[in-house]
Amino acid sequence: MAEADLTFLGEQIKRMQSDLRHVRAEQLRLEADVMERLDTFERSVDARFDAVDARFDAVDARFNSIDARFEQVHRTMAVNLDVLLAAIKGREE
């Protein structure tokens, strides 16, 4: 009777080992799938951040352009004011 029990236990251990190998293989497959999904998600997030950065760069370029235009208008007005003041001063003399 003891031998039959040992045979039964041996078969059960073999089955458990086989099941454990299947579980480990499934775990590795799931880990690989999760890592692949995380990589895809990370690339997607990085692409979106790159797009947002590009938009901010475009906005900065527009602000720089506007600043340059204001500077140009300021210089033109300063020159015009100098010309006008010189003309007024010339009339007074």
mmCIF file of N, CA and C in Angstrom:
data_model
loop_
_atom_site.group_PDB
_atom_site.id
_atom_site.type_symbol
_atom_site.label_atom_id
_atom_site.label_comp_id
_atom_site.label_asym_id
_atom_site.label_seq_id
_atom_site.Cartn_x
_atom_site.Cartn_y
_atom_site.Cartn_z
ATOM 1 N N MET A 1 0.813 -1.193 0.000
ATOM 2 C CA MET A 1 0.000 0.000 0.000
ATOM 3 C C MET A 1 0.860 1.262 0.000
ATOM 4 N N ALA A 2 1.948 1.231 0.715
ATOM 5 C CA ALA A 2 2.824 2.382 0.787
ATOM 6 C C ALA A 2 3.430 2.674 -0.573
ATOM 7 N N GLU A 3 3.737 1.615 -1.362
ATOM 8 C CA GLU A 3 4.308 1.824 -2.692
ATOM 9 C C GLU A 3 3.299 2.503 -3.616
ATOM 10 N N ALA A 4 2.066 2.121 -3.533
ATOM 11 C CA ALA A 4 1.036 2.734 -4.363
ATOM 12 C C ALA A 4 0.887 4.201 -4.010
ATOM 13 N N ASP A 5 0.967 4.511 -2.758
ATOM 14 C CA ASP A 5 0.873 5.902 -2.334
ATOM 15 C C ASP A 5 2.058 6.702 -2.855
ATOM 16 N N LEU A 6 3.255 6.117 -2.818
ATOM 17 C CA LEU A 6 4.437 6.799 -3.315
ATOM 18 C C LEU A 6 4.350 6.990 -4.828
ATOM 19 N N THR A 7 3.844 5.997 -5.529
ATOM 20 C CA THR A 7 3.677 6.120 -6.979
ATOM 21 C C THR A 7 2.691 7.237 -7.289
ATOM 22 N N PHE A 8 1.593 7.242 -6.558
ATOM 23 C CA PHE A 8 0.593 8.289 -6.743
ATOM 24 C C PHE A 8 1.191 9.656 -6.452
ATOM 25 N N LEU A 9 1.922 9.769 -5.355
ATOM 26 C CA LEU A 9 2.553 11.037 -4.997
ATOM 27 C C LEU A 9 3.582 11.457 -6.046
ATOM 28 N N GLY A 10 4.341 10.513 -6.580
ATOM 29 C CA GLY A 10 5.327 10.807 -7.618
ATOM 30 C C GLY A 10 4.652 11.359 -8.867
ATOM 31 N N GLU A 11 3.538 10.762 -9.256
ATOM 32 C CA GLU A 11 2.800 11.233 -10.421
ATOM 33 C C GLU A 11 2.224 12.636 -10.173
ATOM 34 N N GLN A 12 1.753 12.835 -8.975
ATOM 35 C CA GLN A 12 1.220 14.158 -8.629
ATOM 36 C C GLN A 12 2.323 15.216 -8.670
ATOM 37 N N ILE A 13 3.496 14.847 -8.171
ATOM 38 C CA ILE A 13 4.625 15.792 -8.196
ATOM 39 C C ILE A 13 5.005 16.102 -9.641
ATOM 40 N N LYS A 14 5.027 15.090 -10.505
ATOM 41 C CA LYS A 14 5.343 15.315 -11.914
ATOM 42 C C LYS A 14 4.311 16.241 -12.559
ATOM 43 N N ARG A 15 3.061 16.034 -12.248
ATOM 44 C CA ARG A 15 2.012 16.902 -12.781
ATOM 45 C C ARG A 15 2.174 18.334 -12.283
ATOM 46 N N MET A 16 2.478 18.449 -11.001
ATOM 47 C CA MET A 16 2.672 19.790 -10.440
ATOM 48 C C MET A 16 3.875 20.485 -11.082
ATOM 49 N N GLN A 17 4.943 19.711 -11.317
ATOM 50 C CA GLN A 17 6.114 20.299 -11.970
ATOM 51 C C GLN A 17 5.766 20.747 -13.388
ATOM 52 N N SER A 18 5.001 19.927 -14.084
ATOM 53 C CA SER A 18 4.575 20.284 -15.433
ATOM 54 C C SER A 18 3.689 21.533 -15.407
ATOM 55 N N ASP A 19 2.756 21.561 -14.463
ATOM 56 C CA ASP A 19 1.892 22.734 -14.322
ATOM 57 C C ASP A 19 2.722 23.977 -13.984
ATOM 58 N N LEU A 20 3.703 23.795 -13.132
ATOM 59 C CA LEU A 20 4.556 24.917 -12.743
ATOM 60 C C LEU A 20 5.340 25.440 -13.948
ATOM 61 N N ARG A 21 5.842 24.525 -14.799
ATOM 62 C CA ARG A 21 6.541 24.963 -16.011
ATOM 63 C C ARG A 21 5.602 25.760 -16.913
ATOM 64 N N HIS A 22 4.360 25.310 -17.041
ATOM 65 C CA HIS A 22 3.378 26.034 -17.857
ATOM 66 C C HIS A 22 3.066 27.412 -17.257
ATOM 67 N N VAL A 23 2.950 27.443 -15.944
ATOM 68 C CA VAL A 23 2.676 28.722 -15.276
ATOM 69 C C VAL A 23 3.845 29.675 -15.473
ATOM 70 N N ARG A 24 5.067 29.168 -15.341
ATOM 71 C CA ARG A 24 6.249 30.020 -15.545
ATOM 72 C C ARG A 24 6.311 30.530 -16.985
ATOM 73 N N ALA A 25 6.015 29.661 -17.944
ATOM 74 C CA ALA A 25 6.016 30.078 -19.351
ATOM 75 C C ALA A 25 4.949 31.147 -19.588
ATOM 76 N N GLU A 26 3.781 30.958 -19.025
ATOM 77 C CA GLU A 26 2.704 31.944 -19.168
ATOM 78 C C GLU A 26 3.091 33.265 -18.499
ATOM 79 N N GLN A 27 3.728 33.175 -17.346
ATOM 80 C CA GLN A 27 4.172 34.374 -16.645
ATOM 81 C C GLN A 27 5.175 35.145 -17.497
ATOM 82 N N LEU A 28 6.126 34.440 -18.098
ATOM 83 C CA LEU A 28 7.105 35.102 -18.957
ATOM 84 C C LEU A 28 6.432 35.738 -20.168
ATOM 85 N N ARG A 29 5.456 35.037 -20.746
ATOM 86 C CA ARG A 29 4.732 35.578 -21.889
ATOM 87 C C ARG A 29 3.975 36.840 -21.488
ATOM 88 N N LEU A 30 3.308 36.784 -20.324
ATOM 89 C CA LEU A 30 2.573 37.957 -19.845
ATOM 90 C C LEU A 30 3.507 39.124 -19.529
ATOM 91 N N GLU A 31 4.648 38.829 -18.924
ATOM 92 C CA GLU A 31 5.613 39.892 -18.629
ATOM 93 C C GLU A 31 6.107 40.543 -19.919
ATOM 94 N N ALA A 32 6.387 39.720 -20.929
ATOM 95 C CA ALA A 32 6.834 40.263 -22.217
ATOM 96 C C ALA A 32 5.734 41.121 -22.842
ATOM 97 N N ASP A 33 4.489 40.663 -22.737
ATOM 98 C CA ASP A 33 3.363 41.422 -23.283
ATOM 99 C C ASP A 33 3.205 42.757 -22.555
ATOM 100 N N VAL A 34 3.310 42.721 -21.247
ATOM 101 C CA VAL A 34 3.189 43.958 -20.450
ATOM 102 C C VAL A 34 4.326 44.920 -20.798
ATOM 103 N N MET A 35 5.541 44.402 -20.919
ATOM 104 C CA MET A 35 6.675 45.262 -21.263
ATOM 105 C C MET A 35 6.495 45.876 -22.653
ATOM 106 N N GLU A 36 5.994 45.087 -23.592
ATOM 107 C CA GLU A 36 5.743 45.599 -24.936
ATOM 108 C C GLU A 36 4.689 46.699 -24.905
ATOM 109 N N ARG A 37 3.635 46.476 -24.138
ATOM 110 C CA ARG A 37 2.586 47.495 -24.022
ATOM 111 C C ARG A 37 3.111 48.753 -23.339
ATOM 112 N N LEU A 38 3.929 48.586 -22.320
ATOM 113 C CA LEU A 38 4.512 49.749 -21.647
ATOM 114 C C LEU A 38 5.428 50.523 -22.587
ATOM 115 N N ASP A 39 6.213 49.806 -23.377
ATOM 116 C CA ASP A 39 7.087 50.481 -24.346
ATOM 117 C C ASP A 39 6.257 51.251 -25.365
ATOM 118 N N THR A 40 5.191 50.642 -25.846
ATOM 119 C CA THR A 40 4.311 51.318 -26.807
ATOM 120 C C THR A 40 3.694 52.559 -26.175
ATOM 121 N N PHE A 41 3.228 52.422 -24.947
ATOM 122 C CA PHE A 41 2.634 53.555 -24.237
ATOM 123 C C PHE A 41 3.661 54.668 -24.031
ATOM 124 N N GLU A 42 4.868 54.290 -23.633
ATOM 125 C CA GLU A 42 5.915 55.279 -23.396
ATOM 126 C C GLU A 42 6.263 56.021 -24.687
ATOM 127 N N ARG A 43 6.363 55.294 -25.794
ATOM 128 C CA ARG A 43 6.638 55.952 -27.079
ATOM 129 C C ARG A 43 5.506 56.904 -27.454
ATOM 130 N N SER A 44 4.279 56.493 -27.171
ATOM 131 C CA SER A 44 3.125 57.341 -27.472
ATOM 132 C C SER A 44 3.154 58.612 -26.637
ATOM 133 N N VAL A 45 3.443 58.479 -25.367
ATOM 134 C CA VAL A 45 3.519 59.645 -24.477
ATOM 135 C C VAL A 45 4.667 60.554 -24.908
ATOM 136 N N ASP A 46 5.825 59.958 -25.237
ATOM 137 C CA ASP A 46 6.958 60.761 -25.692
ATOM 138 C C ASP A 46 6.617 61.530 -26.963
ATOM 139 N N ALA A 47 5.910 60.879 -27.878
ATOM 140 C CA ALA A 47 5.521 61.554 -29.128
ATOM 141 C C ALA A 47 4.592 62.727 -28.839
ATOM 142 N N ARG A 48 3.685 62.541 -27.894
ATOM 143 C CA ARG A 48 2.769 63.633 -27.546
ATOM 144 C C ARG A 48 3.515 64.789 -26.885
ATOM 145 N N PHE A 49 4.462 64.469 -26.015
ATOM 146 C CA PHE A 49 5.262 65.532 -25.401
ATOM 147 C C PHE A 49 6.087 66.262 -26.458
ATOM 148 N N ASP A 50 6.619 65.524 -27.420
ATOM 149 C CA ASP A 50 7.365 66.158 -28.506
ATOM 150 C C ASP A 50 6.461 67.105 -29.295
ATOM 151 N N ALA A 51 5.232 66.675 -29.538
ATOM 152 C CA ALA A 51 4.285 67.531 -30.271
ATOM 153 C C ALA A 51 3.971 68.790 -29.464
ATOM 154 N N VAL A 52 3.785 68.634 -28.160
ATOM 155 C CA VAL A 52 3.507 69.803 -27.307
ATOM 156 C C VAL A 52 4.724 70.731 -27.279
ATOM 157 N N ASP A 53 5.912 70.158 -27.162
ATOM 158 C CA ASP A 53 7.129 70.984 -27.187
ATOM 159 C C ASP A 53 7.243 71.751 -28.496
ATOM 160 N N ALA A 54 6.921 71.095 -29.607
ATOM 161 C CA ALA A 54 6.975 71.761 -30.914
ATOM 162 C C ALA A 54 5.986 72.925 -30.964
ATOM 163 N N ARG A 55 4.807 72.736 -30.389
ATOM 164 C CA ARG A 55 3.831 73.822 -30.371
ATOM 165 C C ARG A 55 4.310 74.980 -29.512
ATOM 166 N N PHE A 56 4.903 74.682 -28.359
ATOM 167 C CA PHE A 56 5.447 75.753 -27.524
ATOM 168 C C PHE A 56 6.575 76.484 -28.256
ATOM 169 N N ASP A 57 7.404 75.740 -28.974
ATOM 170 C CA ASP A 57 8.473 76.378 -29.746
ATOM 171 C C ASP A 57 7.884 77.313 -30.799
ATOM 172 N N ALA A 58 6.803 76.877 -31.445
ATOM 173 C CA ALA A 58 6.149 77.726 -32.444
ATOM 174 C C ALA A 58 5.577 78.987 -31.803
ATOM 175 N N VAL A 59 4.980 78.837 -30.617
ATOM 176 C CA VAL A 59 4.441 80.005 -29.902
ATOM 177 C C VAL A 59 5.582 80.940 -29.508
ATOM 178 N N ASP A 60 6.678 80.374 -29.012
ATOM 179 C CA ASP A 60 7.835 81.210 -28.661
ATOM 180 C C ASP A 60 8.353 81.968 -29.881
ATOM 181 N N ALA A 61 8.402 81.302 -31.018
ATOM 182 C CA ALA A 61 8.871 81.959 -32.245
ATOM 183 C C ALA A 61 7.951 83.113 -32.620
ATOM 184 N N ARG A 62 6.650 82.912 -32.461
ATOM 185 C CA ARG A 62 5.712 84.002 -32.765
ATOM 186 C C ARG A 62 5.891 85.169 -31.795
ATOM 187 N N PHE A 63 6.059 84.861 -30.518
ATOM 188 C CA PHE A 63 6.289 85.940 -29.549
ATOM 189 C C PHE A 63 7.581 86.684 -29.874
ATOM 190 N N ASN A 64 8.616 85.949 -30.264
ATOM 191 C CA ASN A 64 9.874 86.609 -30.640
ATOM 192 C C ASN A 64 9.664 87.499 -31.851
ATOM 193 N N SER A 65 8.879 87.034 -32.798
ATOM 194 C CA SER A 65 8.576 87.831 -33.985
ATOM 195 C C SER A 65 7.807 89.099 -33.600
ATOM 196 N N ILE A 66 6.842 88.941 -32.722
ATOM 197 C CA ILE A 66 6.066 90.101 -32.253
ATOM 198 C C ILE A 66 6.965 91.067 -31.503
ATOM 199 N N ASP A 67 7.840 90.542 -30.647
ATOM 200 C CA ASP A 67 8.781 91.406 -29.921
ATOM 201 C C ASP A 67 9.672 92.174 -30.896
ATOM 202 N N ALA A 68 10.127 91.503 -31.938
ATOM 203 C CA ALA A 68 10.982 92.167 -32.932
ATOM 204 C C ALA A 68 10.205 93.267 -33.650
ATOM 205 N N ARG A 69 8.953 92.995 -33.948
ATOM 206 C CA ARG A 69 8.131 94.028 -34.604
ATOM 207 C C ARG A 69 7.918 95.225 -33.688
ATOM 208 N N PHE A 70 7.635 94.988 -32.419
ATOM 209 C CA PHE A 70 7.479 96.093 -31.473
ATOM 210 C C PHE A 70 8.776 96.893 -31.361
ATOM 211 N N GLU A 71 9.899 96.210 -31.334
ATOM 212 C CA GLU A 71 11.192 96.898 -31.264
ATOM 213 C C GLU A 71 11.398 97.758 -32.505
ATOM 214 N N GLN A 72 11.043 97.224 -33.669
ATOM 215 C CA GLN A 72 11.166 97.989 -34.909
ATOM 216 C C GLN A 72 10.262 99.219 -34.887
ATOM 217 N N VAL A 73 9.018 99.049 -34.424
ATOM 218 C CA VAL A 73 8.087 100.184 -34.328
ATOM 219 C C VAL A 73 8.624 101.218 -33.341
ATOM 220 N N HIS A 74 9.152 100.738 -32.230
ATOM 221 C CA HIS A 74 9.716 101.643 -31.226
ATOM 222 C C HIS A 74 10.858 102.464 -31.821
ATOM 223 N N ARG A 75 11.773 101.821 -32.543
ATOM 224 C CA ARG A 75 12.889 102.556 -33.157
ATOM 225 C C ARG A 75 12.382 103.563 -34.191
ATOM 226 N N THR A 76 11.408 103.127 -35.002
ATOM 227 C CA THR A 76 10.856 104.034 -36.012
ATOM 228 C C THR A 76 10.214 105.241 -35.355
ATOM 229 N N MET A 77 9.456 105.007 -34.295
ATOM 230 C CA MET A 77 8.810 106.125 -33.595
ATOM 231 C C MET A 77 9.856 107.037 -32.965
ATOM 232 N N ALA A 78 10.932 106.472 -32.430
ATOM 233 C CA ALA A 78 11.981 107.286 -31.822
ATOM 234 C C ALA A 78 12.653 108.156 -32.882
ATOM 235 N N VAL A 79 12.918 107.573 -34.052
ATOM 236 C CA VAL A 79 13.522 108.354 -35.139
ATOM 237 C C VAL A 79 12.564 109.451 -35.588
ATOM 238 N N ASN A 80 11.299 109.089 -35.755
ATOM 239 C CA ASN A 80 10.309 110.087 -36.174
ATOM 240 C C ASN A 80 10.187 111.211 -35.150
ATOM 241 N N LEU A 81 10.244 110.855 -33.881
ATOM 242 C CA LEU A 81 10.175 111.874 -32.830
ATOM 243 C C LEU A 81 11.391 112.796 -32.903
ATOM 244 N N ASP A 82 12.566 112.200 -33.101
ATOM 245 C CA ASP A 82 13.778 113.023 -33.229
ATOM 246 C C ASP A 82 13.668 113.966 -34.424
ATOM 247 N N VAL A 83 13.172 113.458 -35.546
ATOM 248 C CA VAL A 83 13.002 114.299 -36.743
ATOM 249 C C VAL A 83 12.009 115.411 -36.453
ATOM 250 N N LEU A 84 10.900 115.074 -35.816
ATOM 251 C CA LEU A 84 9.877 116.067 -35.496
ATOM 252 C C LEU A 84 10.419 117.120 -34.537
ATOM 253 N N LEU A 85 11.137 116.701 -33.520
ATOM 254 C CA LEU A 85 11.719 117.650 -32.566
ATOM 255 C C LEU A 85 12.751 118.539 -33.253
ATOM 256 N N ALA A 86 13.538 117.962 -34.136
ATOM 257 C CA ALA A 86 14.519 118.758 -34.870
ATOM 258 C C ALA A 86 13.806 119.767 -35.758
ATOM 259 N N ALA A 87 12.704 119.388 -36.382
ATOM 260 C CA ALA A 87 11.950 120.308 -37.236
ATOM 261 C C ALA A 87 11.357 121.428 -36.403
ATOM 262 N N ILE A 88 10.816 121.087 -35.247
ATOM 263 C CA ILE A 88 10.248 122.114 -34.354
ATOM 264 C C ILE A 88 11.350 123.036 -33.875
ATOM 265 N N LYS A 89 12.476 122.483 -33.503
ATOM 266 C CA LYS A 89 13.587 123.299 -33.027
ATOM 267 C C LYS A 89 14.103 124.203 -34.146
ATOM 268 N N GLY A 90 14.120 123.674 -35.365
ATOM 269 C CA GLY A 90 14.556 124.472 -36.521
ATOM 270 C C GLY A 90 13.615 125.608 -36.808
ATOM 271 N N ARG A 91 12.357 125.452 -36.573
ATOM 272 C CA ARG A 91 11.371 126.541 -36.785
ATOM 273 C C ARG A 91 11.539 127.624 -35.742
ATOM 274 N N GLU A 92 11.892 127.215 -34.529
ATOM 275 C CA GLU A 92 12.021 128.205 -33.455
ATOM 276 C C GLU A 92 13.242 129.069 -33.663
ATOM 277 N N GLU A 93 14.192 128.582 -34.374
ATOM 278 C CA GLU A 93 15.437 129.350 -34.532
ATOM 279 C C GLU A 93 15.351 130.324 -35.613
#
